[in-house]
Coordinates of C-alpha atoms in Angstrom, one line a residue:
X1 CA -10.2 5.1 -38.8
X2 CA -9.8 7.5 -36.2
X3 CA -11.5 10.4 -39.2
X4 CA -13.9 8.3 -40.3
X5 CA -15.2 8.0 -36.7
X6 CA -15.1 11.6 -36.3
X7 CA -17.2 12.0 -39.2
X8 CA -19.7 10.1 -38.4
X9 CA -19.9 12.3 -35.1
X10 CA -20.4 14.9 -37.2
X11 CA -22.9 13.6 -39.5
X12 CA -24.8 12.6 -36.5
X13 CA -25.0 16.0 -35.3
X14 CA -25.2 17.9 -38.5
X15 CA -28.5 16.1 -39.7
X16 CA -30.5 16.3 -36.8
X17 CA -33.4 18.1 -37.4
X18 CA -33.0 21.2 -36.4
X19 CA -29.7 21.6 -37.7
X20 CA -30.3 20.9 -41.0
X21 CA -33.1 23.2 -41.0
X22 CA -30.6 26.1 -39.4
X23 CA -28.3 25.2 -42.2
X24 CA -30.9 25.4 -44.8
X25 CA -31.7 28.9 -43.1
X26 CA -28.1 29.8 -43.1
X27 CA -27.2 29.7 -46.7
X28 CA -30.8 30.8 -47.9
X29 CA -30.2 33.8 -46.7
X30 CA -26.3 33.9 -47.2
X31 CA -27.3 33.5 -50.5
X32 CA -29.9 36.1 -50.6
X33 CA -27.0 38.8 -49.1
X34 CA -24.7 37.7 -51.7
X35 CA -27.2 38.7 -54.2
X36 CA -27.9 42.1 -52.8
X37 CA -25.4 44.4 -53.1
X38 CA -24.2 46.4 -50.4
X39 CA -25.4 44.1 -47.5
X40 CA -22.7 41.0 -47.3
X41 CA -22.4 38.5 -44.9
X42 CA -20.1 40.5 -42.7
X43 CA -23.0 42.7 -41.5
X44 CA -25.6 40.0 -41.7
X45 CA -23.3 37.8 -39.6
X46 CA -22.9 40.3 -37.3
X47 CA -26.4 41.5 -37.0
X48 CA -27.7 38.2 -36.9
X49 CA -25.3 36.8 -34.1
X50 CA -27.5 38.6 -30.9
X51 CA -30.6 36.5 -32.0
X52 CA -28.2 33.0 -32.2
X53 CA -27.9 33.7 -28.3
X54 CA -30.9 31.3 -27.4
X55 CA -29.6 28.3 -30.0
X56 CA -27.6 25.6 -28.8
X57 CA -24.0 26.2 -29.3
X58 CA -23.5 23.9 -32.9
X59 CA -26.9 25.1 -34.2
X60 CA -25.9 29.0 -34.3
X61 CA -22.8 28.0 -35.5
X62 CA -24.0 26.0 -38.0
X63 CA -26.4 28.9 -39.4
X64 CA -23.6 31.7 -39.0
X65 CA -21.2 29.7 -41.5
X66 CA -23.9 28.8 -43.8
X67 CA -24.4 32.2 -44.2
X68 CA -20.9 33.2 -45.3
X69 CA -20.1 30.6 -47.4
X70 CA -23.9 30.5 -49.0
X71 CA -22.8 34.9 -49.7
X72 CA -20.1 33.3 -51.9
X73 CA -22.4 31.4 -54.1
X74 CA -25.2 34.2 -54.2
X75 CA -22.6 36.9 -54.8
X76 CA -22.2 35.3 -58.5
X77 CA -25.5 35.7 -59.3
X78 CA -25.7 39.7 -59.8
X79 CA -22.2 39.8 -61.2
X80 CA -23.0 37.4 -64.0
X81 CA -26.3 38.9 -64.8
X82 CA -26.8 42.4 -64.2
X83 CA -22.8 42.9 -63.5
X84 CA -23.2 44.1 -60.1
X85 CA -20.9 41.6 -57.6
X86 CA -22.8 41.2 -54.7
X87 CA -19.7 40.0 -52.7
X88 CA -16.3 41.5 -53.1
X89 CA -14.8 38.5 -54.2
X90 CA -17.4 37.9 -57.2
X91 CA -16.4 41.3 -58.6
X92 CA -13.3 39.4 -60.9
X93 CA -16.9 37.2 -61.9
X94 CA -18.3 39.7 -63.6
X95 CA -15.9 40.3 -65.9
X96 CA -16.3 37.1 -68.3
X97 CA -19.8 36.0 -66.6
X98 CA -22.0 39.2 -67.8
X99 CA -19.9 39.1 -70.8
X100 CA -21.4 35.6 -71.2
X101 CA -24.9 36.7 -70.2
X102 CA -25.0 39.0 -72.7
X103 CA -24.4 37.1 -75.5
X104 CA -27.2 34.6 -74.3
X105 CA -24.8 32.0 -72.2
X106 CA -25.9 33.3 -68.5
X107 CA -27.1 29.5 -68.0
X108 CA -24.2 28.0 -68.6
X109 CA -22.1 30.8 -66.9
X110 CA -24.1 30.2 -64.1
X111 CA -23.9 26.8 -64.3
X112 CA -20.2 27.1 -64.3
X113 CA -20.3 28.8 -61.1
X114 CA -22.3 26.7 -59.0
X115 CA -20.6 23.4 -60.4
X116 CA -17.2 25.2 -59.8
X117 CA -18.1 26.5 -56.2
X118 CA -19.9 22.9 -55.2
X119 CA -16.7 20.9 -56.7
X120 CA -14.2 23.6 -54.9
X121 CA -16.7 23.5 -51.3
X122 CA -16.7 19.9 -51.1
X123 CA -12.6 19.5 -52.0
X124 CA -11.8 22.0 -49.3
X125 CA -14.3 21.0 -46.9
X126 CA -12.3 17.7 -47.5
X127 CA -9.0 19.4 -46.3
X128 CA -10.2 21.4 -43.6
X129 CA -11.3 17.8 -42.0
X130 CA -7.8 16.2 -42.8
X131 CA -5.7 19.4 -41.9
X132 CA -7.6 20.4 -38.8
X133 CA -6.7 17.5 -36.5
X134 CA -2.9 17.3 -36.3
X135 CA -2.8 21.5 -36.5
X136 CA -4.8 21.6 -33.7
X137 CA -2.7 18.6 -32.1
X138 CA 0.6 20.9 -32.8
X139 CA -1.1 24.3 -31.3
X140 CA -1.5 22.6 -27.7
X141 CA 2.8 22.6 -28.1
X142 CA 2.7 26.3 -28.0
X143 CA 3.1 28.3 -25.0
X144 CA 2.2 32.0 -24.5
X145 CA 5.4 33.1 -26.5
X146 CA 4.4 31.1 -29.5
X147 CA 0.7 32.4 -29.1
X148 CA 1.5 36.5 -29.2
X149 CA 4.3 35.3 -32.0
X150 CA 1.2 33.8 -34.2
X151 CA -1.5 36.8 -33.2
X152 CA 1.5 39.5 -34.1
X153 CA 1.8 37.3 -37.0
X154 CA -1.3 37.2 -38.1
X155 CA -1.9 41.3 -37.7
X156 CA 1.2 41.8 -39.7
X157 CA -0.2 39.7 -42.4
X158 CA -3.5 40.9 -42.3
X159 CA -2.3 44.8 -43.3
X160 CA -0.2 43.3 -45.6
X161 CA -3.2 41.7 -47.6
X162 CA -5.6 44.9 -46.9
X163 CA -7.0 46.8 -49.5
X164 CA -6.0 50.6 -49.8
X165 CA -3.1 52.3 -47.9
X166 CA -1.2 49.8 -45.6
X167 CA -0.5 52.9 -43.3
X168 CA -3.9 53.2 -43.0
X169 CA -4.7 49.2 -42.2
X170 CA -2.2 49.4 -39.3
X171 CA -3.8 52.6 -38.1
X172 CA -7.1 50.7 -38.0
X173 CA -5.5 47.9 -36.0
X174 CA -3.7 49.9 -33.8
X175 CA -7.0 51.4 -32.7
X176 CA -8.9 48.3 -32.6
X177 CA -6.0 47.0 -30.1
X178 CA -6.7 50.2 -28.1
X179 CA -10.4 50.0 -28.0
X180 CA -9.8 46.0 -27.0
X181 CA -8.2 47.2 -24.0
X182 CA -10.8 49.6 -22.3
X183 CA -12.5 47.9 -19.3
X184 CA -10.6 46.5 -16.0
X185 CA -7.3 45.4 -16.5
X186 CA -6.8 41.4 -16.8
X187 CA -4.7 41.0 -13.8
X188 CA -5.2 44.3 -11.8
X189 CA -9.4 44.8 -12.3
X190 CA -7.7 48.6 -12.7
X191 CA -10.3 50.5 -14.8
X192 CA -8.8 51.9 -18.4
X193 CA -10.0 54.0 -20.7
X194 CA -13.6 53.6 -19.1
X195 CA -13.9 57.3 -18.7
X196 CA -16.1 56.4 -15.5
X197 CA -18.8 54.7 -17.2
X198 CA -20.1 51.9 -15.2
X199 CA -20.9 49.7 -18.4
X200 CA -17.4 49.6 -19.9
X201 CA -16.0 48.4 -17.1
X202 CA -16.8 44.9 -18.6
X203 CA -15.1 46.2 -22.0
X204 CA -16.7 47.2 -25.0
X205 CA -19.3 44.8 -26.6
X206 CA -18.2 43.0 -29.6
X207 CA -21.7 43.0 -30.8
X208 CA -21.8 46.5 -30.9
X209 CA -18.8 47.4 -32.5
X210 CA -19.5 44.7 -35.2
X211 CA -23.1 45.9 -35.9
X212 CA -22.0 49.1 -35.9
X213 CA -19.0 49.1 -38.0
X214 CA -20.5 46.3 -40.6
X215 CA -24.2 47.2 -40.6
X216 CA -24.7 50.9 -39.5
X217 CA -21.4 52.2 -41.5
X218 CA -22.3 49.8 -44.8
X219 CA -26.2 51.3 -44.9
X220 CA -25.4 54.5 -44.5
X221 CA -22.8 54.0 -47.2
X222 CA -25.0 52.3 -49.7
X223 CA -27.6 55.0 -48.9
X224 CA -24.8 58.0 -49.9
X225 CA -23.6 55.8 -53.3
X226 CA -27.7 54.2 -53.7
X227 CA -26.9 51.9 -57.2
X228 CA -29.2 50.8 -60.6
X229 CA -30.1 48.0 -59.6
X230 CA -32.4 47.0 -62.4
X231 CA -32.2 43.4 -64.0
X232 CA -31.0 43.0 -67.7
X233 CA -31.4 39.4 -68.2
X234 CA -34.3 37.6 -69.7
X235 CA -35.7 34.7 -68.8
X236 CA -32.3 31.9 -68.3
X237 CA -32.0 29.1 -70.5
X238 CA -29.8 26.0 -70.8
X239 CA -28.7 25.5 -67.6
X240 CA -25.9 23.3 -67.8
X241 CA -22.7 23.6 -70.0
X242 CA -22.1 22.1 -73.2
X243 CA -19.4 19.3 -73.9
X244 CA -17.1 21.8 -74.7
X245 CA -17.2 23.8 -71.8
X246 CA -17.4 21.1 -69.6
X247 CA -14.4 20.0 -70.8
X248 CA -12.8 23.9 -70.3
X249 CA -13.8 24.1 -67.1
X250 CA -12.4 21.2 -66.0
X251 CA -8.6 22.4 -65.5
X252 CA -9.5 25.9 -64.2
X253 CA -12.1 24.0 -61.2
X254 CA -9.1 22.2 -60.4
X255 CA -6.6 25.1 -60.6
X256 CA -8.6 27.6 -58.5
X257 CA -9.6 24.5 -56.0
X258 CA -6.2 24.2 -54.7
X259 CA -5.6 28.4 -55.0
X260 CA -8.3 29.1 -53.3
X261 CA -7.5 26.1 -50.1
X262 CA -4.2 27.2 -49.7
X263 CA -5.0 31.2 -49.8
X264 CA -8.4 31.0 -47.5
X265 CA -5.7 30.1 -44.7
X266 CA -4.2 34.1 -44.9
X267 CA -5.7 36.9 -42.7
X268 CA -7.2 39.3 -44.3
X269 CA -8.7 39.1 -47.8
X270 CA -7.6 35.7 -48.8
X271 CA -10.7 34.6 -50.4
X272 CA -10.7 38.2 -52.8
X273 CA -6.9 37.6 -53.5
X274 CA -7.5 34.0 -54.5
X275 CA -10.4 35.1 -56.9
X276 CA -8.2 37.3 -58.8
X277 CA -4.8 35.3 -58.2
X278 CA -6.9 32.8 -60.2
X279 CA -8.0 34.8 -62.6
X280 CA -4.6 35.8 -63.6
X281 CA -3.7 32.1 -63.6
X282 CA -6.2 31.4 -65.9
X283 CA -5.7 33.8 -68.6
X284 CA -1.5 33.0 -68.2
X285 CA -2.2 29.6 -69.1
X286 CA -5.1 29.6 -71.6
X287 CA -4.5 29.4 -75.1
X288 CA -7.5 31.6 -75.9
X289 CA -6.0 34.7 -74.5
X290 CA -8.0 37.3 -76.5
X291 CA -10.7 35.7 -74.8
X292 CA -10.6 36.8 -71.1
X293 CA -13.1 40.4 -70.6
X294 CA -15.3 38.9 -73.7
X295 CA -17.3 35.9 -72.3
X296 CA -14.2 33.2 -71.8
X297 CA -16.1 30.6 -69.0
X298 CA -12.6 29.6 -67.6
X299 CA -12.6 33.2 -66.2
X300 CA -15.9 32.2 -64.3
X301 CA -15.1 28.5 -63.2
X302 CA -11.7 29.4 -61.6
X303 CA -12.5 32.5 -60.0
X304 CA -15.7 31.4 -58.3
X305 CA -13.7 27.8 -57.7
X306 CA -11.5 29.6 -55.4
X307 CA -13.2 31.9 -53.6
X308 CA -15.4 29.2 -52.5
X309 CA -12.6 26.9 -51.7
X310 CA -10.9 29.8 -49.4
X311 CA -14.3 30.4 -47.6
X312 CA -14.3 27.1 -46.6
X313 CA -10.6 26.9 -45.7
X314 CA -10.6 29.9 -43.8
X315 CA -12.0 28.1 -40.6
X316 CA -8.9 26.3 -40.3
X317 CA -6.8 29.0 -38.3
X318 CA -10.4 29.5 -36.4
X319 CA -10.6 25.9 -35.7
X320 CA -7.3 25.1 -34.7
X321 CA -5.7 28.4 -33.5
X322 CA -8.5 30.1 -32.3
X323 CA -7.6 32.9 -34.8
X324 CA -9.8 34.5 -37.4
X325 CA -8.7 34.7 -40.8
X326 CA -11.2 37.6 -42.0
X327 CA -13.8 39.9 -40.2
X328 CA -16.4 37.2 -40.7
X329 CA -14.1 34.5 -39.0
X330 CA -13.9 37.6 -36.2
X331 CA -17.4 37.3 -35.6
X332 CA -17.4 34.0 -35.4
X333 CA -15.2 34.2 -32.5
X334 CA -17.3 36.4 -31.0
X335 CA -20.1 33.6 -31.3
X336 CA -17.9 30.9 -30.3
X337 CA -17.3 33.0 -26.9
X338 CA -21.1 34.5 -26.4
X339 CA -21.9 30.7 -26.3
X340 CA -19.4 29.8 -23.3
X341 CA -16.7 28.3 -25.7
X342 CA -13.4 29.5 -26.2
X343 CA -12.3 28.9 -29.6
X344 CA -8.9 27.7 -30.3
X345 CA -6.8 23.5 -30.0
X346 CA -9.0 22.4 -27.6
X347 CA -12.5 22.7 -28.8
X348 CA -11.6 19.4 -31.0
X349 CA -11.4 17.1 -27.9
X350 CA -13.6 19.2 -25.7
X351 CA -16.4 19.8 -28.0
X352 CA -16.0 17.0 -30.8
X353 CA -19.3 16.9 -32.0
X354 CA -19.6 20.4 -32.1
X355 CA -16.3 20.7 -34.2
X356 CA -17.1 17.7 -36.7
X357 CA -20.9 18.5 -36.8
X358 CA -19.6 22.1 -38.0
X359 CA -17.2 20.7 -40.4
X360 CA -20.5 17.9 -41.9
X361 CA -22.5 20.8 -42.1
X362 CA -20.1 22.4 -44.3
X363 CA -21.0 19.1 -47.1
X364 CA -24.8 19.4 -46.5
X365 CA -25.1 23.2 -47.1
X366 CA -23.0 22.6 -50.5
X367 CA -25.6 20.2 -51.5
X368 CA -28.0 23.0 -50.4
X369 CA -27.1 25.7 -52.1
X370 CA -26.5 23.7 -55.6
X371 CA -30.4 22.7 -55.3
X372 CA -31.0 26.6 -54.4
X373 CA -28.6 28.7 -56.9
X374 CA -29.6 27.0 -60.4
X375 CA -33.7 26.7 -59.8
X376 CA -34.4 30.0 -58.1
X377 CA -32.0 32.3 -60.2
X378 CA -35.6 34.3 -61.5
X379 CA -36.8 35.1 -57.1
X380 CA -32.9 36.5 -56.9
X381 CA -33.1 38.3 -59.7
X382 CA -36.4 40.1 -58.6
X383 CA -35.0 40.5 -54.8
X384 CA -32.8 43.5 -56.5
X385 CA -36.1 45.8 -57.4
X386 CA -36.5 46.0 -53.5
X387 CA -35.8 49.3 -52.9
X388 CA -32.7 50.2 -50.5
X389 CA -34.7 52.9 -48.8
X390 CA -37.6 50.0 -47.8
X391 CA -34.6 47.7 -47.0
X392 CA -32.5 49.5 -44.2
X393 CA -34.8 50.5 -41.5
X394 CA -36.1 47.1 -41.1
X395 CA -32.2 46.0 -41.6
X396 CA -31.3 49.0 -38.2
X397 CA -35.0 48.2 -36.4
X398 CA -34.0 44.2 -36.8
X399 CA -30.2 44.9 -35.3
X400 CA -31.3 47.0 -32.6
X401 CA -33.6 44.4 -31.3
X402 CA -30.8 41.9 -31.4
X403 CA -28.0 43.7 -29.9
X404 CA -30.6 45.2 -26.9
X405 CA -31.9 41.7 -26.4
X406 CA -28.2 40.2 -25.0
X407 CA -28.1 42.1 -22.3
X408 CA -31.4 44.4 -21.9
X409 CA -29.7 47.3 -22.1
X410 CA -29.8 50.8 -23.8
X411 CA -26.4 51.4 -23.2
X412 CA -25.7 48.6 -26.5
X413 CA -27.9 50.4 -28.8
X414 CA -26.6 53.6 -28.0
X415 CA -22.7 52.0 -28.9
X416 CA -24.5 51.0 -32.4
X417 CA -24.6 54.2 -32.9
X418 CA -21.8 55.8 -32.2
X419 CA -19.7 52.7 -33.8
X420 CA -21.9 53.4 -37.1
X421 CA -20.9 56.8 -37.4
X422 CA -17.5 56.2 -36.9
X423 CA -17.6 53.7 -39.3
X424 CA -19.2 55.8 -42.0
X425 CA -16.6 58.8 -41.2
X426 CA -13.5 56.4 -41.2
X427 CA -14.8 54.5 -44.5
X428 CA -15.0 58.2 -46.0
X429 CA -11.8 59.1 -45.0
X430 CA -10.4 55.9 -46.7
X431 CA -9.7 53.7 -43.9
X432 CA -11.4 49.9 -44.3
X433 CA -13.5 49.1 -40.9
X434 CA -12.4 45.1 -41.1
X435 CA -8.7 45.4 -40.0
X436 CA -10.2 47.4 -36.6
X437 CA -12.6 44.7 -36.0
X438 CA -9.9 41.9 -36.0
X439 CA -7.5 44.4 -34.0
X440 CA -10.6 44.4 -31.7
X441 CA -10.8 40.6 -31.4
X442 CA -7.1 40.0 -31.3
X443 CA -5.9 42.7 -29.1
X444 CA -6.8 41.3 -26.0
X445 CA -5.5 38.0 -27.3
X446 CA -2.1 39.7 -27.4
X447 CA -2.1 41.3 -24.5
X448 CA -2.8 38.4 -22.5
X449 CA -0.2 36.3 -23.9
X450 CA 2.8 39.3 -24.0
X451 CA 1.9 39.9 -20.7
X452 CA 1.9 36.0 -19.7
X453 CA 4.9 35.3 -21.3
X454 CA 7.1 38.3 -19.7
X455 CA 5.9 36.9 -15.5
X456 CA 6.9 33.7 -16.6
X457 CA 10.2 34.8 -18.2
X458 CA 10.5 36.9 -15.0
X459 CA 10.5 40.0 -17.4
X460 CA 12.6 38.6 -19.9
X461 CA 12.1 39.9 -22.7
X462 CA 14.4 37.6 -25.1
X463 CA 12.0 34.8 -24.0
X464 CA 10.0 35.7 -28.2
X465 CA 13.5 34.6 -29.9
X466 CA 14.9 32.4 -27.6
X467 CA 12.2 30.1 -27.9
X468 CA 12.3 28.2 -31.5
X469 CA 8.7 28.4 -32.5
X470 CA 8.3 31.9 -31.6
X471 CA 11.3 33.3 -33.1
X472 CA 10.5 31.5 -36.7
X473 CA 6.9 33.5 -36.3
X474 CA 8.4 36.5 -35.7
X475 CA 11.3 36.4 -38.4
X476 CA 7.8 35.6 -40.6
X477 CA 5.9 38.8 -39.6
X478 CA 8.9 41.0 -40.3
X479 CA 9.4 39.7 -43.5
X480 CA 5.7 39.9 -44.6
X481 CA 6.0 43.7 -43.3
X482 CA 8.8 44.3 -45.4
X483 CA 7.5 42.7 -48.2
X484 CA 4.2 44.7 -48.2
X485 CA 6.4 47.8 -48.2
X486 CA 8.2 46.8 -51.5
X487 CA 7.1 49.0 -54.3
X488 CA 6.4 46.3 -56.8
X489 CA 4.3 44.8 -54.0
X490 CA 2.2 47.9 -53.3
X491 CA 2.1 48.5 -56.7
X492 CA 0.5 45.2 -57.3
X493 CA -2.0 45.5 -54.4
X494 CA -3.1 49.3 -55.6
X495 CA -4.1 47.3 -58.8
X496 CA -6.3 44.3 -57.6
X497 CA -8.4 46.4 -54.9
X498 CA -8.6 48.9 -57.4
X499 CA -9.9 46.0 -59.5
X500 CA -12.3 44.8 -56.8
X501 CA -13.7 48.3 -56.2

């Protein structure tokens, strides 16, 4: 009774008006970055977070989700028709759905896609309201112990899952740890690492560093490696799969459904490992094999299935630990804590209807982006003959605005900068931005927590394995590290980003 209550909450919330019109907002244009290729909802997240600011609380939240799930549906779009993912985790996508498109089946590739990702949304949106509550009941048990256990955890994890070198990913954390620590010490107020500038004594702005990292870095990259982006498919017909392939989609929904719930949960890439975990599942267990790279629609349903199932699933940690799964989740931390709330157990009982409204919204921007995927695939298609160069200064002049608006000063736009170019020169040395950023976010997370479990030990350091929880967590990180160094492992991970890319 108690979730059927707490649904209603939430439906209450989520339909008011303006809501549903922030939703609607939210995965129009999370839909329209999935499209475009180069953009992706990290940097539209993050550029678009200084301009939720004046929104209540659920409302900007509300939008900043429908715009990362909605990139999961749009991202489809260009890989089944012109074979150009828009989002990472559409790239597997393109390999049956253009296949399809070219032999005159786009409709009913794309109509596997967007029946796949609705049936997939709504399943795990369904989980994420059953699983949330009694995680979130079990993370008020833990103590600061457990808490660094989880975040070292979830760092561990997070390189293990990172595309390219793992060296490399744990590089980019370390640094994001360090760069989380500049500004007056928790405890103390002693300055670090400000290097006497008045306006890091408050830290570095998260804004910044995500704008910079996610939008600066990824234009100035798309600008270097500028791509085709002319449109090869005709006008689309038959929208909506025969009897046959309704009945082969059926098993690979279902398959890449509960993939895709369980992986969204992992830090780091878990919604690009589930869309090629399923792919492999699928072609394993299909007995039409010599299909698969020539047009089979299983390897379209279950890929786009999953990934869509782990974006919704991936605001589980968010939700109940207070502990971003992906860069994305990352920013949404950031917005959770520019409105006044710290994410983590307790935003269920001290903001309910801000926690159910979020999870309700989650249902009505499904039905939202169905009703905008299938009707307006010809505007998405003509959205890629806007040229990049007419796209990025209104994409820097918009972010500028946003980040200088927060707090009125120069000081943020100058950080943009310098976080951009460090960006582009650490993306073209081979190092991925999105393991700094949740280094960033979770450094001072850490700190506080190491440092609050060691006064109340009295310095004990034995307090991380003497305590159950903790020691289970941190038996868990070691073995994921040692895992990730195994060279069947690496091997393995070398071979599905090389995929991706």
């Amino acid at each position: 009774m108690d979730l059927l209550d707490n649904l209603a909450l939430g439906f209450s919330t989520a339909l008011l008006i303006q809501n549903v019109v922030y939703c609607f907002v939210g995965v129009l244009l999370g839909t329209a970055v999935g499209v475009l290729p180069g953009i992706g909802p990290t940097a539209t997240v993050a550029m678009l977070l200084p301009i939720t600011f004046n929104f209540e609380p659920v409302t900007a939240l509300i939008m900043l989700a429908g715009i990362y799930y909605g990139a999961q549906y749009g991202g489809s779009t260009t890989a089944i028709l012109i074979n150009l993912p828009g989002e990472s985790s559409a790239a597997v996508t393109a390999l049956d759905g253009h296949e399809m498109a070219r032999r005159g089946r786009a409709g009913a590739a794309l109509a596997a896609a967007a029946v796949g990702s609705f049936i997939a949304g709504t399943v795990a949106t369904v989980v994420l309201a059953v699983a949330a509550p009694p995680l979130a009941r079990v993370a008020l048990q833990f103590g600061p112990a457990e808490y660094f256990s989880l975040v070292f955890l979830g760092l561990i994890v997070s390189i293990s899952l990172a595309r390219g070198s793992a060296l490399k990913a744990l590089a980019m954390i370390a640094l994001g740890v360090l760069l989380g620590t500049v500004g007056q010490d928790i405890y103390t107020g002693t300055p670090r690492f400000t290097l006497d500038q008045r306006e890091l004594f408050g830290g570095i702005d998260f804004v910044s560093v995500a704008v910079g990292m996610f939008g600066v870095a990824e234009i100035l990259r798309n600008l270097e490696n500028e791509h085709a982006r002319t449109a090869v498919a005709g006008r689309v017909r038959n929208l909506w799969p025969t009897r046959e392939d309704r009945r082969r989609i059926i098993g690979p929904i279902l398959r890449g459904t509960g993939l895709g719930a369980a992986l969204g949960v992992l830090p780091g890439g878990g919604h690009v490992l589930a869309s090629f975990t399923s792919y492999a599942v699928e072609k394993r267990v299909s007995k039409r094999r010599e299909e698969f790279g020539h047009g089979a629609i299983e390897g379209v349903a279950g890929p786009e299935s999953a990934n869509n199932a782990a974006a919704q699933t991936s605001f589980i940690p968010l939700l109940t630990l207070g502990l971003p799964a992906h860069p994305v989740m990352a920013l949404m931390v950031g917005a959770f804590i520019v409105h006044g709330i710290t994410p983590g157990p307790n935003v269920i009982t001290d903001e309910p209807a801000l926690f159910w409204g979020l999870i309700a919204s989650m249902w009505i921007g499904n039905v939202l982006l169905v009703l905008l995927n299938l009707p307006l695939i010809g505007i998405w298609v003509r959205m890629l003959r806007i040229p990049y160069q007419v796209l990025f200064p209104m994409i820097i002049l918009f972010a500028a605005i946003g980040t200088y608006s927060l707090g009125f000063n120069a000081f943020d736009v100058y950080a943009i900068v310098f976080f951009g170019l460090l960006g582009y020169v650490l993306i073209k040395c081979g190092c991925e931005p999105a393991p700094l950023l949740l280094g960033f976010v979770l450094g001072p997370l850490t700190e506080e927590n190491l440092r609050r479990a060691l006064i109340i030990s009295r310095g004990d350091a034995t307090v991380f394995l003497t305590r159950p929880i903790s020691a289970v967590l941190l038996v868990l990180a070691v073995a994921a590290l040692i895992i990730a160094a195994l060279p069947a492992i690496r091997r393995r991970r070398e071979v599905v980003f090389t995929e991706e890319d």
